[in-house]
Amino acid sequence: GGTADGQLASKIKLTKVDEEDKNIVLANAVFEVTGPDNQKFELRTGNDGTIISGVLKQGTYTVREIQAPTGYQWRYIYFRSNS
């Protein structure tokens, strides 16, 4: 489970939460981000379950979870956003 928010100017914000209890935020989930030039980088959720990327150049970005937090199973999660 989780949410994506494209409302931050030129940034990506994700919050990773437990699928059954949305009040439980999950640290150490790892996401791979692919930019408009196919450049890839990783983001990891902090203790508050949140990631906020740095400023991104305009274009389409895809985000997919590549590592679940300890004690959770990895699930295919994929987002596409225009920055």
Short mmCIF file of C-alpha atoms in Angstrom, two decimals:
data_model
loop_
_atom_site.label_atom_id
_atom_site.label_comp_id
_atom_site.label_asym_id
_atom_site.label_seq_id
_atom_site.Cartn_x
_atom_site.Cartn_y
_atom_site.Cartn_z
CA GLY A 1 0.00 0.00 0.00
CA GLY A 2 1.01 3.64 -0.26
CA THR A 3 0.27 6.94 -1.91
CA ALA A 4 1.87 9.15 -4.54
CA ASP A 5 1.51 12.90 -4.75
CA GLY A 6 2.40 14.86 -7.88
CA GLN A 7 1.43 18.22 -6.37
CA LEU A 8 4.91 19.16 -5.14
CA ALA A 9 6.59 21.45 -7.65
CA SER A 10 9.10 19.34 -9.64
CA LYS A 11 9.38 16.68 -6.91
CA ILE A 12 8.00 13.24 -6.17
CA LYS A 13 6.55 12.48 -2.75
CA LEU A 14 5.65 8.94 -1.67
CA THR A 15 4.38 7.60 1.63
CA LYS A 16 4.62 3.85 2.24
CA VAL A 17 1.97 2.46 4.58
CA ASP A 18 0.74 -0.93 5.73
CA GLU A 19 -1.90 -2.28 3.34
CA GLU A 20 -4.34 -3.20 6.11
CA ASP A 21 -3.68 -0.35 8.57
CA LYS A 22 -2.96 2.91 6.75
CA ASN A 23 -1.88 4.48 10.08
CA ILE A 24 1.26 2.30 10.13
CA VAL A 25 3.99 3.98 8.10
CA LEU A 26 6.84 1.84 6.78
CA ALA A 27 10.52 2.79 6.77
CA ASN A 28 13.17 1.33 4.46
CA ALA A 29 11.03 0.59 1.41
CA VAL A 30 13.20 1.13 -1.67
CA PHE A 31 11.84 2.58 -4.91
CA GLU A 32 13.53 2.85 -8.29
CA VAL A 33 12.78 6.02 -10.24
CA THR A 34 13.34 6.20 -14.00
CA GLY A 35 13.50 9.67 -15.52
CA PRO A 36 12.68 10.98 -18.98
CA ASP A 37 16.20 10.23 -20.22
CA ASN A 38 16.03 6.65 -18.79
CA GLN A 39 18.38 7.65 -15.97
CA LYS A 40 17.59 5.59 -12.86
CA PHE A 41 18.03 6.35 -9.18
CA GLU A 42 16.76 4.91 -5.92
CA LEU A 43 14.81 6.45 -3.05
CA ARG A 44 14.34 4.88 0.41
CA THR A 45 11.57 5.75 2.84
CA GLY A 46 12.60 7.33 6.13
CA ASN A 47 11.31 6.55 9.61
CA ASP A 48 8.10 8.45 8.81
CA GLY A 49 7.49 6.23 5.75
CA THR A 50 7.97 9.19 3.42
CA ILE A 51 10.24 10.02 0.50
CA ILE A 52 10.53 13.43 -1.10
CA SER A 53 12.85 13.56 -4.09
CA GLY A 54 15.06 16.47 -4.94
CA VAL A 55 13.99 18.86 -7.69
CA LEU A 56 13.51 16.98 -10.96
CA LYS A 57 13.70 18.25 -14.50
CA GLN A 58 10.43 18.26 -16.42
CA GLY A 59 9.34 15.01 -18.00
CA THR A 60 7.69 11.69 -17.28
CA TYR A 61 8.93 9.61 -14.36
CA THR A 62 8.11 6.04 -13.45
CA VAL A 63 8.44 4.76 -9.90
CA ARG A 64 8.41 1.13 -8.83
CA GLU A 65 9.02 -0.52 -5.50
CA ILE A 66 12.06 -2.79 -5.63
CA GLN A 67 12.49 -3.72 -1.96
CA ALA A 68 9.91 -4.12 0.78
CA PRO A 69 10.58 -3.11 4.39
CA THR A 70 11.75 -5.86 6.75
CA GLY A 71 8.86 -8.14 7.69
CA TYR A 72 6.81 -7.28 4.60
CA GLN A 73 6.49 -9.00 1.25
CA TRP A 74 7.49 -7.14 -1.86
CA ARG A 75 4.57 -6.27 -4.11
CA TYR A 76 4.71 -4.85 -7.58
CA ILE A 77 3.85 -1.16 -7.25
CA TYR A 78 4.26 1.16 -10.21
CA PHE A 79 3.50 4.87 -10.60
CA ARG A 80 3.88 7.16 -13.58
CA SER A 81 3.96 10.91 -13.13
CA ASN A 82 4.67 13.98 -15.23
CA SER A 83 6.92 16.50 -13.49
#
